[in-house]
Coordinates of C-alpha atoms and ligand atoms in Angstrom, one line a residue:
M1 CA 3.1 -9.6 29.6
A2 CA 0.0 -8.0 31.3
T3 CA -1.2 -5.0 29.4
S4 CA -2.8 -1.9 31.0
V5 CA -5.9 -0.3 29.4
E6 CA -5.7 3.3 28.4
S7 CA -9.4 4.1 28.2
T8 CA -12.6 2.0 28.0
Q9 CA -12.3 -1.4 26.3
S10 CA -14.3 -0.4 23.3
I11 CA -14.9 -3.2 20.8
V12 CA -14.4 -2.2 17.2
P13 CA -17.6 -2.8 15.2
T14 CA -18.0 -4.3 11.7
L15 CA -19.9 -2.5 9.0
V16 CA -22.4 -4.7 7.2
G17 CA -24.9 -3.4 4.7
G18 CA -24.7 0.1 6.1
T19 CA -25.1 -1.0 9.7
W20 CA -22.4 -0.9 12.4
Q21 CA -22.7 -4.3 14.1
P22 CA -20.9 -5.9 17.0
S23 CA -19.1 -9.1 16.0
V24 CA -20.4 -12.4 17.3
S25 CA -16.8 -13.7 17.4
T26 CA -15.5 -14.9 20.7
R27 CA -11.9 -14.2 19.5
N28 CA -10.5 -10.7 19.9
G29 CA -7.2 -8.9 19.2
E30 CA -5.8 -5.9 21.1
V31 CA -5.3 -2.5 19.6
F32 CA -2.4 -0.6 21.2
N33 CA -1.3 3.0 21.4
P34 CA 2.3 2.3 20.6
S35 CA 3.4 5.6 22.2
S36 CA 2.1 4.6 25.6
G37 CA 2.2 0.8 25.2
K38 CA -1.4 0.6 26.4
V39 CA -4.4 -1.1 25.0
I40 CA -6.9 1.3 23.5
A41 CA -9.5 -1.1 22.0
Q42 CA -10.4 -4.7 21.2
V43 CA -10.8 -5.8 17.7
P44 CA -13.0 -8.8 16.9
L45 CA -11.6 -11.6 14.7
C46 CA -14.6 -12.4 12.5
T47 CA -15.9 -15.9 12.1
E48 CA -16.4 -17.6 8.7
E49 CA -20.1 -17.2 9.1
E50 CA -20.2 -13.5 9.7
T51 CA -17.5 -12.9 7.0
N52 CA -19.8 -14.7 4.6
A53 CA -22.7 -12.4 5.7
I54 CA -20.5 -9.4 5.0
V55 CA -19.8 -10.5 1.5
A56 CA -23.5 -11.2 1.0
A57 CA -24.3 -7.6 1.9
A58 CA -21.8 -6.4 -0.6
A59 CA -23.2 -8.7 -3.3
Q60 CA -26.7 -7.5 -2.6
A61 CA -25.7 -3.9 -3.1
L62 CA -23.9 -4.6 -6.4
P63 CA -26.6 -4.4 -9.0
D64 CA -28.0 -1.0 -8.0
W65 CA -24.6 0.5 -7.4
G66 CA -23.2 -0.9 -10.7
A67 CA -26.2 0.7 -12.5
T68 CA -25.7 4.1 -10.8
P69 CA -24.3 6.5 -13.4
A70 CA -20.5 7.0 -13.0
V71 CA -21.1 10.8 -12.6
E72 CA -23.3 10.1 -9.6
R73 CA -20.8 7.7 -8.1
A74 CA -18.1 10.3 -8.6
R75 CA -20.2 12.9 -6.7
V76 CA -20.1 10.7 -3.6
M77 CA -16.4 10.6 -3.9
F78 CA -16.3 14.4 -4.1
K79 CA -18.3 14.6 -0.8
F80 CA -16.1 12.0 0.8
R81 CA -13.0 14.0 -0.3
D82 CA -14.4 17.2 1.3
L83 CA -15.2 15.3 4.6
I84 CA -11.6 14.0 4.8
E85 CA -10.4 17.5 4.3
Q86 CA -12.7 18.8 7.0
H87 CA -11.5 16.2 9.4
F88 CA -7.9 16.3 8.4
E89 CA -6.3 17.0 11.8
E90 CA -8.6 14.5 13.6
L91 CA -7.7 11.8 11.1
A92 CA -4.0 12.5 11.4
A93 CA -4.2 12.3 15.2
L94 CA -6.0 9.0 15.0
V95 CA -3.3 7.5 12.7
T96 CA -0.7 8.6 15.2
R97 CA -2.7 7.2 18.1
E98 CA -3.1 3.7 16.7
H99 CA 0.1 3.5 14.7
G100 CA 2.7 5.6 16.5
K101 CA 4.1 7.6 13.6
T102 CA 4.7 11.3 14.2
L103 CA 1.9 13.8 13.6
P104 CA 3.7 15.3 10.5
E105 CA 4.1 11.8 9.1
S106 CA 0.4 11.1 9.8
R107 CA -0.6 14.3 8.1
A108 CA 1.5 13.3 5.0
E109 CA -0.3 9.9 5.1
V110 CA -3.7 11.5 5.2
Q111 CA -2.7 13.8 2.3
R112 CA -1.6 10.9 0.2
G113 CA -4.8 9.1 0.9
L114 CA -6.9 12.2 0.1
E115 CA -5.1 12.3 -3.3
M116 CA -6.4 8.8 -4.1
V117 CA -9.9 10.0 -3.5
E118 CA -9.2 13.0 -5.8
F119 CA -7.9 10.5 -8.4
A120 CA -11.2 8.5 -8.1
C121 CA -13.3 11.6 -8.6
A122 CA -12.2 11.6 -12.2
V123 CA -13.6 8.1 -12.8
P124 CA -16.2 9.1 -15.5
T125 CA -13.3 10.2 -17.7
M126 CA -11.3 7.1 -16.9
L127 CA -14.1 4.7 -17.7
M128 CA -14.4 5.9 -21.2
G129 CA -13.8 3.3 -23.8
D130 CA -12.3 3.3 -27.3
T131 CA -14.3 3.4 -30.6
L132 CA -13.3 2.8 -34.2
P133 CA -16.2 3.6 -36.5
N134 CA -16.3 1.7 -39.8
I135 CA -13.7 -0.9 -38.8
A136 CA -15.3 -2.8 -41.7
P137 CA -17.9 -1.6 -44.1
S138 CA -21.0 -0.5 -42.0
V139 CA -19.4 -2.0 -38.8
D140 CA -18.4 0.1 -35.8
A141 CA -16.2 -1.3 -32.9
E142 CA -16.2 0.0 -29.4
T143 CA -14.9 -1.1 -26.0
N144 CA -16.3 0.0 -22.6
R145 CA -15.5 -0.8 -19.0
H146 CA -17.8 -2.6 -16.5
P147 CA -17.4 -3.3 -12.8
V148 CA -15.9 -6.7 -11.9
G149 CA -18.2 -7.3 -8.9
V150 CA -17.5 -7.6 -5.1
C151 CA -13.9 -6.5 -4.4
V152 CA -11.9 -7.2 -1.3
G153 CA -9.1 -5.2 0.3
I154 CA -6.7 -6.7 2.8
T155 CA -4.3 -4.1 4.3
P156 CA -1.2 -3.9 6.5
Y157 CA -0.6 -2.0 9.7
N158 CA 2.0 0.5 8.5
F159 CA -0.4 2.9 6.7
P160 CA -3.7 2.5 8.5
F161 CA -5.4 5.3 6.5
M162 CA -3.6 5.5 3.1
V163 CA -3.4 1.9 2.1
P164 CA -7.2 1.3 2.4
L165 CA -7.6 4.4 0.3
W166 CA -5.3 2.9 -2.4
M167 CA -8.1 0.5 -3.0
F168 CA -11.7 1.2 -2.3
P169 CA -12.2 4.7 -3.7
V170 CA -11.3 3.5 -7.2
A171 CA -13.1 0.2 -6.8
I172 CA -16.3 1.9 -5.7
A173 CA -16.1 4.7 -8.2
C174 CA -15.8 2.0 -10.9
G175 CA -19.2 0.6 -9.8
N176 CA -18.0 -2.3 -7.6
T177 CA -18.9 -3.0 -4.0
F178 CA -16.2 -3.5 -1.4
V179 CA -15.3 -5.5 1.7
L180 CA -12.3 -4.0 3.6
K181 CA -10.4 -6.3 6.0
P182 CA -8.0 -3.8 7.7
S183 CA -5.0 -4.9 9.7
E184 CA -6.2 -6.1 13.1
K185 CA -3.4 -4.0 14.6
V186 CA -4.8 -0.7 13.3
P187 CA -8.6 -1.0 12.6
L188 CA -9.7 2.4 14.0
S189 CA -8.7 4.5 10.9
S190 CA -10.7 2.2 8.6
V191 CA -13.8 2.5 10.9
R192 CA -13.5 6.3 10.7
L193 CA -13.2 6.1 6.9
G194 CA -16.4 4.0 6.9
E195 CA -18.2 6.6 9.0
L196 CA -17.2 9.3 6.6
L197 CA -18.3 7.3 3.6
V198 CA -21.7 6.8 5.1
E199 CA -21.9 10.5 5.8
A200 CA -21.0 11.2 2.2
G201 CA -24.1 9.4 1.1
L202 CA -22.8 6.1 -0.1
P203 CA -25.7 3.6 -0.3
D204 CA -25.8 0.8 2.2
G205 CA -23.7 -2.3 1.4
V206 CA -21.4 -0.6 -1.1
F207 CA -18.6 -0.4 1.5
N208 CA -18.4 -3.0 4.3
I209 CA -15.8 -3.8 6.9
A210 CA -14.8 -7.2 8.3
H211 CA -12.1 -7.5 11.0
G212 CA -9.9 -10.5 11.6
D213 CA -7.0 -12.7 10.9
R214 CA -6.4 -15.8 8.8
E215 CA -9.9 -17.3 9.3
C216 CA -11.6 -14.1 7.9
V217 CA -9.0 -13.7 5.1
E218 CA -9.4 -17.3 4.0
T219 CA -13.1 -17.0 3.9
L220 CA -12.8 -14.0 1.6
L221 CA -10.3 -15.8 -0.6
N222 CA -12.6 -18.8 -1.0
H223 CA -15.9 -17.0 -1.3
P224 CA -17.5 -17.5 -4.8
E225 CA -19.1 -14.0 -4.8
V226 CA -15.7 -12.3 -4.5
A227 CA -14.3 -11.2 -7.9
A228 CA -11.1 -9.4 -7.0
I229 CA -8.6 -9.1 -4.2
S230 CA -6.2 -6.3 -3.4
F231 CA -3.6 -7.1 -0.9
V232 CA -0.8 -5.2 0.7
G233 CA 1.5 -6.8 3.4
S234 CA 4.5 -9.0 3.8
T235 CA 5.9 -11.1 1.0
A236 CA 5.0 -14.5 2.4
I237 CA 1.4 -13.6 2.9
A238 CA 1.2 -11.7 -0.4
K239 CA 2.4 -14.8 -2.3
A240 CA -0.1 -17.1 -0.5
I241 CA -3.0 -14.7 -1.1
Y242 CA -2.0 -14.5 -4.8
E243 CA -1.8 -18.2 -5.2
T244 CA -5.1 -19.0 -3.4
G245 CA -7.0 -16.1 -5.0
T246 CA -5.9 -16.9 -8.5
K247 CA -6.5 -20.6 -8.0
N248 CA -10.0 -19.7 -7.1
G249 CA -10.4 -17.7 -10.3
K250 CA -10.2 -14.2 -8.8
R251 CA -8.2 -11.2 -10.0
V252 CA -5.4 -10.6 -7.5
Q253 CA -3.0 -7.7 -7.0
A254 CA -0.7 -8.4 -4.0
A255 CA 2.0 -6.0 -2.9
G256 CA 4.6 -7.6 -0.6
G257 CA 7.7 -6.7 1.4
A258 CA 10.8 -4.9 0.4
K259 CA 14.5 -4.3 0.9
N260 CA 15.3 -0.9 -0.6
H261 CA 18.8 0.3 -1.6
L262 CA 20.1 3.8 -1.5
I263 CA 23.3 4.2 -3.6
I264 CA 25.6 7.1 -2.7
M265 CA 28.1 8.0 -5.4
P266 CA 31.4 9.8 -4.5
D267 CA 30.2 12.9 -6.3
A268 CA 26.9 13.1 -4.3
D269 CA 26.1 16.2 -2.3
L270 CA 26.9 14.5 1.0
E271 CA 24.9 16.9 3.3
Q272 CA 21.8 16.6 1.2
S273 CA 22.3 12.8 0.8
V274 CA 22.7 12.2 4.6
K275 CA 19.4 14.1 5.3
A276 CA 17.6 12.1 2.6
L277 CA 19.0 8.8 3.8
A278 CA 18.0 9.5 7.4
A279 CA 14.5 10.6 6.3
S280 CA 14.2 7.4 4.2
A281 CA 15.5 5.0 6.7
Y282 CA 14.0 6.4 9.9
G283 CA 10.7 8.0 8.7
C284 CA 7.8 6.2 10.3
A285 CA 10.5 4.4 12.4
G286 CA 11.5 2.5 9.3
Q287 CA 8.1 0.9 8.9
R288 CA 7.5 1.7 5.3
C289 CA 7.7 -0.6 2.3
M290 CA 9.7 2.2 0.6
A291 CA 12.1 2.8 3.5
G292 CA 15.7 2.8 2.6
S293 CA 17.3 -0.2 4.3
V294 CA 20.7 -0.7 2.7
A295 CA 23.0 2.2 1.9
V296 CA 25.5 1.3 -0.7
A297 CA 28.5 3.6 -0.3
V298 CA 30.5 3.7 -3.5
G299 CA 34.2 4.4 -3.5
D300 CA 35.7 6.7 -0.9
V301 CA 32.4 8.2 0.2
A302 CA 31.9 5.5 2.9
D303 CA 33.9 6.9 5.8
P304 CA 32.5 10.4 5.7
L305 CA 29.0 9.1 5.0
V306 CA 28.9 6.8 8.0
E307 CA 30.4 9.5 10.2
Q308 CA 27.9 12.2 9.1
L309 CA 25.0 9.8 9.2
C310 CA 25.7 8.8 12.8
D311 CA 26.1 12.4 13.8
Y312 CA 22.9 13.4 12.1
A313 CA 20.8 10.4 13.2
G314 CA 22.2 10.6 16.7
T315 CA 20.5 14.0 17.2
M316 CA 17.0 12.8 16.2
R317 CA 14.5 13.2 19.0
V318 CA 12.9 9.8 19.7
G319 CA 9.8 9.5 21.9
P320 CA 6.1 9.0 22.2
S321 CA 4.5 10.7 19.2
D322 CA 1.0 10.9 20.5
G323 CA 0.3 14.6 21.2
D324 CA 3.9 15.7 20.8
E325 CA 4.7 17.7 17.7
N326 CA 8.4 17.9 18.4
V327 CA 9.3 14.2 18.1
D328 CA 11.3 13.2 15.0
M329 CA 10.7 9.5 15.4
G330 CA 7.9 7.6 17.1
P331 CA 7.6 4.0 18.3
L332 CA 7.4 0.7 16.5
I333 CA 4.0 -1.0 16.3
R334 CA 4.4 -3.7 19.1
R335 CA 6.8 -4.8 21.7
E336 CA 7.5 -8.1 19.9
H337 CA 8.3 -6.1 16.8
L338 CA 10.6 -3.9 18.7
D339 CA 12.4 -6.9 20.1
R340 CA 12.7 -8.5 16.7
V341 CA 14.1 -5.3 15.1
S342 CA 16.6 -4.8 17.9
S343 CA 17.8 -8.4 17.7
Y344 CA 19.1 -7.7 14.2
L345 CA 21.9 -5.5 15.8
D346 CA 23.2 -8.7 17.6
V347 CA 22.7 -10.7 14.4
A348 CA 24.8 -8.2 12.5
S349 CA 27.6 -8.1 15.1
G350 CA 27.6 -11.9 15.1
E351 CA 28.1 -11.9 11.4
G352 CA 31.1 -9.5 11.6
A353 CA 29.5 -6.2 10.8
E354 CA 30.0 -3.1 13.1
V355 CA 27.1 -1.4 14.9
A356 CA 28.1 2.2 14.3
L357 CA 25.0 3.7 16.0
D358 CA 23.0 1.6 18.5
G359 CA 19.5 2.9 19.0
R360 CA 18.6 0.8 22.0
G361 CA 18.1 2.7 25.2
D362 CA 15.8 3.9 27.9
F363 CA 13.4 6.5 26.6
G364 CA 11.6 7.0 29.9
S365 CA 8.3 5.6 28.4
D366 CA 6.4 2.3 28.1
G367 CA 6.1 3.0 24.3
F368 CA 7.8 0.6 21.9
L369 CA 10.7 2.9 21.2
L370 CA 14.0 2.3 19.4
G371 CA 16.4 5.0 18.2
P372 CA 18.0 5.2 14.8
C373 CA 20.6 2.5 14.1
V374 CA 23.5 2.4 11.6
I375 CA 25.3 -0.9 10.9
D376 CA 28.6 -0.4 9.0
R377 CA 30.8 -2.8 7.0
V378 CA 27.8 -5.1 6.1
A379 CA 28.5 -7.7 3.4
P380 CA 25.8 -8.2 0.8
Q381 CA 25.1 -11.8 1.9
M382 CA 24.6 -10.9 5.6
R383 CA 21.1 -11.3 7.0
V384 CA 20.8 -7.5 7.7
A385 CA 21.4 -6.9 4.0
Q386 CA 19.0 -9.6 2.8
E387 CA 16.0 -9.7 5.1
E388 CA 13.3 -7.1 5.5
I389 CA 13.8 -5.7 9.1
F390 CA 11.0 -3.1 9.0
G391 CA 12.5 -0.8 11.6
P392 CA 14.9 2.1 12.0
V393 CA 18.0 0.1 11.0
L394 CA 20.2 1.2 8.1
S395 CA 22.9 -1.2 6.9
V396 CA 25.9 0.3 5.0
V397 CA 27.5 -1.9 2.3
R398 CA 30.7 -0.6 0.8
A399 CA 31.0 -1.0 -3.0
A400 CA 33.9 -0.3 -5.3
D401 CA 31.9 1.2 -8.2
L402 CA 28.5 1.6 -9.7
E403 CA 28.6 -1.8 -11.4
S404 CA 29.1 -3.5 -8.0
A405 CA 26.1 -1.5 -6.7
L406 CA 24.0 -2.7 -9.6
E407 CA 25.1 -6.3 -8.9
I408 CA 23.9 -6.0 -5.3
G409 CA 20.4 -5.0 -6.7
R410 CA 20.5 -8.0 -9.1
N411 CA 21.0 -10.4 -6.2
C412 CA 18.1 -8.9 -4.1
P413 CA 14.9 -11.0 -4.2
Y414 CA 12.7 -7.9 -3.6
G415 CA 12.3 -5.0 -6.0
N416 CA 10.2 -2.2 -4.6
G417 CA 12.3 1.0 -4.5
A418 CA 15.9 2.1 -5.0
S419 CA 17.6 5.5 -5.1
I420 CA 20.8 7.0 -6.3
F421 CA 22.5 10.1 -5.0
T422 CA 24.9 11.6 -7.5
G423 CA 25.9 14.7 -9.5
S424 CA 26.4 12.6 -12.6
G425 CA 23.7 12.3 -15.3
Y426 CA 25.5 9.3 -16.7
A427 CA 25.5 7.4 -13.3
A428 CA 21.8 8.4 -12.8
R429 CA 20.9 7.1 -16.2
E430 CA 22.7 3.8 -15.8
F431 CA 21.1 3.3 -12.4
K432 CA 17.6 4.2 -13.8
Q433 CA 18.0 1.8 -16.7
H434 CA 19.6 -1.2 -14.9
F435 CA 18.8 -1.3 -11.2
N436 CA 16.6 -4.3 -10.4
A437 CA 13.6 -2.5 -8.8
G438 CA 10.3 -1.0 -10.0
M439 CA 10.4 2.4 -8.4
I440 CA 13.5 4.6 -8.9
G441 CA 14.7 7.7 -7.1
I442 CA 17.4 10.1 -8.4
N443 CA 18.5 12.3 -5.5
V444 CA 15.1 11.4 -3.9
G445 CA 15.1 9.2 -0.7
V446 CA 11.6 7.7 -1.0
P447 CA 10.5 7.4 -4.6
A448 CA 6.9 6.5 -3.7
P449 CA 4.6 7.3 -6.6
M450 CA 1.6 9.6 -5.9
A451 CA -2.0 8.5 -6.7
W452 CA -1.8 9.2 -10.5
F453 CA 1.1 6.8 -11.0
P454 CA 1.2 3.0 -10.4
F455 CA 3.0 1.5 -7.4
T456 CA 5.2 -0.6 -9.6
G457 CA 6.9 -3.1 -7.2
W458 CA 8.9 -5.9 -9.0
N459 CA 10.1 -9.4 -8.1
Q460 CA 9.0 -10.6 -4.6
S461 CA 7.6 -7.2 -3.8
F462 CA 4.6 -7.7 -6.1
F463 CA 2.5 -10.6 -7.3
G464 CA 0.0 -10.0 -10.1
D465 CA -0.2 -7.9 -13.2
L466 CA -2.1 -4.6 -12.7
H467 CA -0.6 -2.5 -9.9
I468 CA -2.3 -0.4 -7.3
Q469 CA -2.8 3.3 -8.1
G470 CA -3.0 5.2 -11.4
T471 CA -4.9 4.0 -14.4
E472 CA -3.7 0.4 -13.8
S473 CA -6.0 0.4 -10.7
V474 CA -9.0 1.4 -12.9
H475 CA -8.1 -1.5 -15.2
F476 CA -7.8 -3.9 -12.3
Y477 CA -11.3 -2.9 -11.0
T478 CA -13.0 -3.1 -14.4
R479 CA -13.5 -5.6 -17.2
Q480 CA -13.8 -4.6 -20.8
K481 CA -16.7 -5.3 -23.1
M482 CA -16.1 -5.1 -26.8
T483 CA -19.1 -4.5 -29.1
L484 CA -19.3 -4.7 -32.8
T485 CA -22.3 -2.9 -34.3
R486 CA -23.8 -3.1 -37.8
W487 CA -26.9 -1.5 -39.1
F488 CA -28.3 -2.3 -42.6
R489 CA -29.6 0.0 -45.1
S490 CA -31.7 -2.8 -46.7
A491 CA -32.6 -6.4 -46.3
E492 CA -30.4 -7.2 -49.3
E493 CA -27.3 -5.9 -47.7
S494 CA -27.9 -7.9 -44.6
H495 CA -27.1 -11.2 -46.5
V496 CA -23.4 -10.3 -46.7
D497 CA -21.1 -10.3 -43.6
P498 CA -19.0 -7.2 -44.3
V499 CA -16.3 -8.2 -41.8
W500 CA -15.4 -11.4 -43.8
K501 CA -16.0 -9.6 -47.0
T502 CA -13.2 -7.1 -46.1
A503 CA -10.9 -9.9 -44.9
R504 CA -11.2 -11.8 -48.2
K505 CA -10.1 -8.9 -50.3
Ligands
NAD1 P1 1.2 -8.8 7.2 O1 1.5 -9.5 6.0 O2 1.5 -9.4 8.5 O3 -0.4 -8.5 7.3 C1 -1.1 -7.9 6.2 C2 -2.5 -8.3 6.2 O4 -2.6 -9.7 6.0 C3 -3.2 -8.0 7.5 O5 -4.5 -7.6 7.2 C4 -3.3 -9.3 8.2 O6 -4.4 -9.5 9.1 C5 -3.3 -10.3 7.1 N1 -2.6 -11.6 7.4 C6 -1.5 -11.8 8.2 N2 -1.2 -13.1 8.3 C7 -2.1 -13.7 7.6 C8 -2.3 -15.1 7.3 N3 -1.5 -16.1 7.7 N4 -3.3 -15.5 6.5 C9 -4.2 -14.5 6.0 N5 -4.0 -13.2 6.2 C10 -3.0 -12.8 7.0 O7 1.9 -7.4 7.0 P2 2.0 -6.2 8.1 O8 3.0 -6.6 9.2 O9 0.7 -5.8 8.6 O10 2.6 -5.0 7.2 C11 4.0 -4.8 7.0 C12 4.4 -5.5 5.7 O11 3.6 -4.9 4.6 C13 5.8 -5.3 5.3 O12 6.4 -6.4 4.8 C14 5.8 -4.2 4.3 O13 6.9 -4.1 3.4 C15 4.5 -4.5 3.6 N6 4.0 -3.4 2.8 C16 4.1 -3.4 1.4 C17 3.7 -2.3 0.7 C18 3.9 -2.3 -0.8 O14 3.3 -1.5 -1.5 N7 4.7 -3.3 -1.4 C19 3.1 -1.3 1.3 C20 2.9 -1.3 2.7 C21 3.4 -2.4 3.4

């Protein structure tokens, strides 16, 4: 389909060693404004050669930055934090423009990203090691944390601002240098972050941006100077990144896709639950890795739940979000994605489920719009209950009791988030203890941890060991050194190794 161009065909630059450079690549991707359906920029898909040059710039900046006192590195983060706050509204508008989520949703995203920078500002405290004086006679033991080297971040389209900030503030504050490869669908927020980092006084080469697709990513995965890879995206790619990265001897944390369950018990506050379900399933048009995707209605709550959910979701205002504060739900990222998400309604009908609310319609816009959808009487083995749809589609599975709901979780290959809505402390506790997912909500629709807590996806939703966010991220971006120290009072004492002397006793 031919695309119209909204403004000038600006080509997004790369950031290499502190300089904004046009790419030499002859391959480009298109950046859309999903609200209008128009192209707003071209993004280069970097070649292997220029990706190598970007890593080289990061490697060159590493020794000086790693030797910069942690307190000074933190000061750059404080300035960066202030700049984000000063440009808060502009940044939220940019997220809405290239992604399509509503302005309030973009503001929430910028706020969550800002908190990651605030977390990174505390890095001097977080880098402190442990000591045990006199672990053996005259011997002191200590650990401390060192940067790992050049770190890479590869990010998805659904949080253009926040997900890059899950990674580089902590990595950089820990003394590493960084290459960010943002989603080629939404590169503009990352470029703006780079500009603000430069303005904050970050030395050249500490933060770099490469754009691209598979060629660029594979170059990064195979580059000998890259020490660590942080990835967020779909499960198939997360798994492949983890396998290749670790095979090449790199640290990898790779967050993947999700299928999140929302359990509604018969004793739940139904009005509150319906609002929370709608916010979870339809927020950001369902394009969140923590979006509720399967509602499990327990016992006799199913009929009133479906009825109230359809009534509530049916009144949501759907439209172009760019510049309109009154829209409840904006567009999907691309027309192909809209078509893919919509097709699940036919898949569900074909498998015997009932489409209780069909969001397909004419919204009087060329934006990639789809209204909220509810599919009722979904069986746990149906595709809509198993596959990540990543759009505003909520499937309702009816379960006899809590144990049946837990069983549905046990059979799910993903394991990001799950929530229960109940008035029973016992049910909440059983759910918290036994549901097969890493992030649990109790009467909370989107149990996404904030910066200070790790993003603890399980199963096929995460590949690796140390998660993104919280102190686990500091551990991911540092390696420990342990030092044993002994000083002798006299030459005579130095003939005995006190560690072994203690052990023999
Ligand atoms: P994606 O996997 O298509 O792309 C993610 C990144 O990988 C992009 O930078 C892309 O350029 C790159 N990439 C894509 N195909 C590649 C290939 N063949 N080889 C190498 N690199 C490749 O994901 P997306 O569509 O941008 O984002 C949506 C997905 O991200 C959803 O599955 C969502 O659940 C997931 N997500 C997960 C989390 C989490 O914390 N678990 C958070 C946000 C998004």
